[in-house]
Short mmCIF file of C-alpha atoms in Angstrom, two decimals:
data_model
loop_
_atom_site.label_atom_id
_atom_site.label_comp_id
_atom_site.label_asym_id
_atom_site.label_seq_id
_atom_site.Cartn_x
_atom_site.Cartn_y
_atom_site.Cartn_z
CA UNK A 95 -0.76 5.50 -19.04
CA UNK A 96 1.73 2.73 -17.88
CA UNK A 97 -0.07 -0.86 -17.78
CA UNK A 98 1.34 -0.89 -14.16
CA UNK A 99 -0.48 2.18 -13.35
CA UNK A 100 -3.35 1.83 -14.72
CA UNK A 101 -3.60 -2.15 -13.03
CA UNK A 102 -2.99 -0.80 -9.77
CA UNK A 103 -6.00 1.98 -10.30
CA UNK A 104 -8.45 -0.56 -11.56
CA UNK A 105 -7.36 -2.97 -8.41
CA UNK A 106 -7.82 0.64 -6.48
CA UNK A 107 -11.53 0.82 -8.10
CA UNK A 108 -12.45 -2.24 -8.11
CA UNK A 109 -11.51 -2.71 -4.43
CA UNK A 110 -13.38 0.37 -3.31
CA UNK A 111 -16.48 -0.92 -5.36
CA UNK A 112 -16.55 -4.07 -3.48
CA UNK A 113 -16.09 -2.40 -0.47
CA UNK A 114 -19.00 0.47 -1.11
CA UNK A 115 -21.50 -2.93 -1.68
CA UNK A 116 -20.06 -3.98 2.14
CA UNK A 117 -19.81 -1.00 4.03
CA UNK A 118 -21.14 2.72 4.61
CA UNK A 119 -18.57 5.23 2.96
CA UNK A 120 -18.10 6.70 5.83
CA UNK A 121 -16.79 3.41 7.61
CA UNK A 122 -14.30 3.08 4.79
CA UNK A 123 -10.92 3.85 5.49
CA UNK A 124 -7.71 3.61 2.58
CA UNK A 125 -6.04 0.87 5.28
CA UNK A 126 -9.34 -1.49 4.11
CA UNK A 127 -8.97 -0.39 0.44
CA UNK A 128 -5.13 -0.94 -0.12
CA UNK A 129 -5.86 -3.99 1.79
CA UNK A 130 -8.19 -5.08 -0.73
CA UNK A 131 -6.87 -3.93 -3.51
CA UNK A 132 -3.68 -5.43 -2.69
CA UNK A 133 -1.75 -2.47 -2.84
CA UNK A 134 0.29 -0.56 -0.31
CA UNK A 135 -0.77 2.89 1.56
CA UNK A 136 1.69 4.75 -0.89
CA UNK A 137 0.20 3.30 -3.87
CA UNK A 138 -2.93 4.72 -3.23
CA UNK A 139 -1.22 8.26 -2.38
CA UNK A 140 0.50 8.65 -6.03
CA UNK A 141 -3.07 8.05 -7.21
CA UNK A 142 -5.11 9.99 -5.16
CA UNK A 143 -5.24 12.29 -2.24
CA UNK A 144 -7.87 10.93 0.03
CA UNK A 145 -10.72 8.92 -0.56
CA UNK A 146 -12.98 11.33 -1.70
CA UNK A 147 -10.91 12.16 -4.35
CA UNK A 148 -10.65 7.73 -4.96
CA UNK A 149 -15.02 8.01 -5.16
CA UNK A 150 -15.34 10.65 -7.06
CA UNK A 151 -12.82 9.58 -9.82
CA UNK A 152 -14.52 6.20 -9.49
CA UNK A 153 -18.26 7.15 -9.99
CA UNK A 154 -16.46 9.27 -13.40
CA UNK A 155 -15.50 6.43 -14.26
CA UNK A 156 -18.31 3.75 -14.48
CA UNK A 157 -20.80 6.97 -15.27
CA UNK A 158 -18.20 7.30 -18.64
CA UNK A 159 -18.57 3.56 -18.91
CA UNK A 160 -22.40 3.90 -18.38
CA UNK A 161 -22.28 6.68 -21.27
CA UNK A 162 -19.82 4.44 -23.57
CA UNK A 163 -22.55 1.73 -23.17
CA UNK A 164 -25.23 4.31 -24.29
CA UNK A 165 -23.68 4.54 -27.62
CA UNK A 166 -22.46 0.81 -28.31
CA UNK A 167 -20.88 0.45 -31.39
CA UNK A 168 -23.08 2.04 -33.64
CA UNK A 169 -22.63 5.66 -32.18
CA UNK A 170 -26.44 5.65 -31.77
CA UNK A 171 -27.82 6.90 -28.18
CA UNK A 172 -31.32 5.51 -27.22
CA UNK A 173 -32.42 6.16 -30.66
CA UNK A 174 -32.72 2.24 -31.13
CA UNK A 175 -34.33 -0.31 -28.67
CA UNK A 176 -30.44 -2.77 -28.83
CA UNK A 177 -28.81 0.90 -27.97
CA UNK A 178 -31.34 0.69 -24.39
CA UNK A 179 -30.67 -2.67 -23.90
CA UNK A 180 -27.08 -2.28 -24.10
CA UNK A 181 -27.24 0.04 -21.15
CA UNK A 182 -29.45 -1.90 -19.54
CA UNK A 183 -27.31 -5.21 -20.12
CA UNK A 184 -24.03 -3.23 -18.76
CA UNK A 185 -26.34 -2.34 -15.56
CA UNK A 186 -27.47 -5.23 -15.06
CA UNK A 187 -23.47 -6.19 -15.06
CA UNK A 188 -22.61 -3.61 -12.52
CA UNK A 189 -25.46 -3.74 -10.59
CA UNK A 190 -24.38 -3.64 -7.29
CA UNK A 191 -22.26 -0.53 -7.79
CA UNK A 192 -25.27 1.36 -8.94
CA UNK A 193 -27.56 0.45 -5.99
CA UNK A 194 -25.50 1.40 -3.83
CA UNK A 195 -24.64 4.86 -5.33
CA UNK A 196 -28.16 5.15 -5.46
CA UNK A 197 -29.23 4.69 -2.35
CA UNK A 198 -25.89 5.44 -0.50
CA UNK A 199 -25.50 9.07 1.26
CA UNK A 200 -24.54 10.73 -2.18
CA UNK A 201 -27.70 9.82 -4.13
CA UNK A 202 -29.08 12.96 -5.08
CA UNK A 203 -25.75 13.87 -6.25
CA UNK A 204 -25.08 10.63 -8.25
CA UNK A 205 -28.57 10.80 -9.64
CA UNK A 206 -28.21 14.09 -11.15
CA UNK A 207 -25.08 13.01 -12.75
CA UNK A 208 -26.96 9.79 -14.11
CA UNK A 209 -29.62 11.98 -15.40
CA UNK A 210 -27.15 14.35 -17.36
CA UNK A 211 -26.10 11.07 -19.13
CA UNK A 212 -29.81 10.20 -19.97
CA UNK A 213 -30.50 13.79 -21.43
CA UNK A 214 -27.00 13.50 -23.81
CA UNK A 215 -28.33 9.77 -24.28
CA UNK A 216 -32.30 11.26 -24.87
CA UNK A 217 -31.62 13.75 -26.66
CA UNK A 218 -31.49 12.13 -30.33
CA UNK A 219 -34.41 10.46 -29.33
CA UNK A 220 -36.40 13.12 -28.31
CA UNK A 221 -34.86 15.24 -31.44
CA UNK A 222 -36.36 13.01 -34.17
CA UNK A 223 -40.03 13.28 -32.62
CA UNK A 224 -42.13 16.01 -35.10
CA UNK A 225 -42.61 18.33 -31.65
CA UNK A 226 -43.73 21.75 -32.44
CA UNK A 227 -43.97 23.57 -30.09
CA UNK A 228 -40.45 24.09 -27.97
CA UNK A 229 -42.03 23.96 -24.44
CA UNK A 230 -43.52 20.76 -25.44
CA UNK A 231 -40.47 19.04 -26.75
CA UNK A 232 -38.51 20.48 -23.14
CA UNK A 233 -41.71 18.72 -20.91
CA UNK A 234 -41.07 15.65 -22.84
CA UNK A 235 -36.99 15.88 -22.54
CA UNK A 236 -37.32 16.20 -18.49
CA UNK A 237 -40.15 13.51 -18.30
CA UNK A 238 -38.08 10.68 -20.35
CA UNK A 239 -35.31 11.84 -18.35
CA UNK A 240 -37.04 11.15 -14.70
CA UNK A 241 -38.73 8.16 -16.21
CA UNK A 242 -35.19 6.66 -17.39
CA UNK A 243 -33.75 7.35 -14.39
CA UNK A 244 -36.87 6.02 -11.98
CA UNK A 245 -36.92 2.91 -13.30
CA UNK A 246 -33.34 2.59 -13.28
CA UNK A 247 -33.30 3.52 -10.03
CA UNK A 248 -36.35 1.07 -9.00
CA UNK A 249 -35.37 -1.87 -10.84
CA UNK A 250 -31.83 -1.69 -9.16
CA UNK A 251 -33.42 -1.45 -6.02
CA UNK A 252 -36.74 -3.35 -5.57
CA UNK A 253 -37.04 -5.90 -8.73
CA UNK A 254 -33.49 -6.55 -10.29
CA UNK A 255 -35.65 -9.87 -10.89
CA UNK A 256 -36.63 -8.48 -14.16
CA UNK A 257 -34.51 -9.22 -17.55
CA UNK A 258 -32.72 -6.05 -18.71
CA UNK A 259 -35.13 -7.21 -22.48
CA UNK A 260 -38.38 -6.91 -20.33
CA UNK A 261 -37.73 -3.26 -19.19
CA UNK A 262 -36.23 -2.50 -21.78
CA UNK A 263 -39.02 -3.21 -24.13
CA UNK A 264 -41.79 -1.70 -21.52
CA UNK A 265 -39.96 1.54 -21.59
CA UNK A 266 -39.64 1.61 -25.23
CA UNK A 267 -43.31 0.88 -25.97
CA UNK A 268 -44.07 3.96 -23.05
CA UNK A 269 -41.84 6.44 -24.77
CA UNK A 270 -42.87 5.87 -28.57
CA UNK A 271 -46.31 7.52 -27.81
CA UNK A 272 -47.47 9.44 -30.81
CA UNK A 273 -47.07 13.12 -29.10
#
């Protein structure tokens, strides 16, 4: 992709971001984004068709960077503690963006999709445990999944006071019970 095109996206996604923290999505318009973004009307047009199409392409892409900080440089989900906090650490970074998808009108729908990252991000984890029994290790799966995602969602929330380490380490110490 051209430099060019790919700055004016990012000024595109980053002004839309800024403007999600600010205001409903419904109060948006693509006059206050190009605005923002610094970009003219027809800018935004040879990028996208409306701004549905602008949130939807921009919650793919910080849920890809969300899933690119799952696996760090080491390839490793949340098989390791520094693989968690790295995903903590980058939501921590983007915080605002997250709360807001979280709580905005979309929620359910940008939970689920957070949750599918989890489970490819889990699913090592849960892998190496010596589970028997099938319906067990499934129970376990959905359970790390809804914790992961609860406390994301809480933390982000109600008590982004607390140090991406802190969680990070209650959360491992919770899911490395001996099953």
């Amino acid at each position: 992709m051209d430099r060019r095109v790919r700055k004016s996206r990012q000024a595109l996604f980053d002004a839309f971001t800024k403007l999600m923290v600010e205001h409903p999505f419904q109060k948006l318009s693509i006059a206050m984004v190009t605005k923002e973004a610094d970009v003219n009307r027809g800018t935004f047009y040879l990028h996208f068709k409306d701004k549905f199409e602008l949130r939807e392409q921009c919650i793919d892409m910080h849920l890809k960077q969300l899933m690119n900080s799952c696996t760090g440089d080491s390839q490793e989900l949340f098989t390791s503690k520094k693989a968690m906090l790295t995903t903590f650490d980058y939501l921590n970074a983007n915080a605002a963006f997250y709360k807001v998808m979280l709580v905005g009108e979309d929620n359910t729908f940008f939970r689920k999709r957070m949750e599918e990252i989890l489970r490819v991000g889990l699913n090592d984890f849960v892998e190496s445990k010596t589970i028997k029994d099938p319906i067990d290790k499934e129970i376990i799966m959905q359970a790390t999944i809804s914790a992961g995602a609860g406390l994301i969602e809480w933390w982000l929330t109600t008590r982004n006071d607390l140090e991406p380490s802190y969680l990070v380490e209650r959360f491992w110490n919770i899911i490395n019970v001996e099953w």
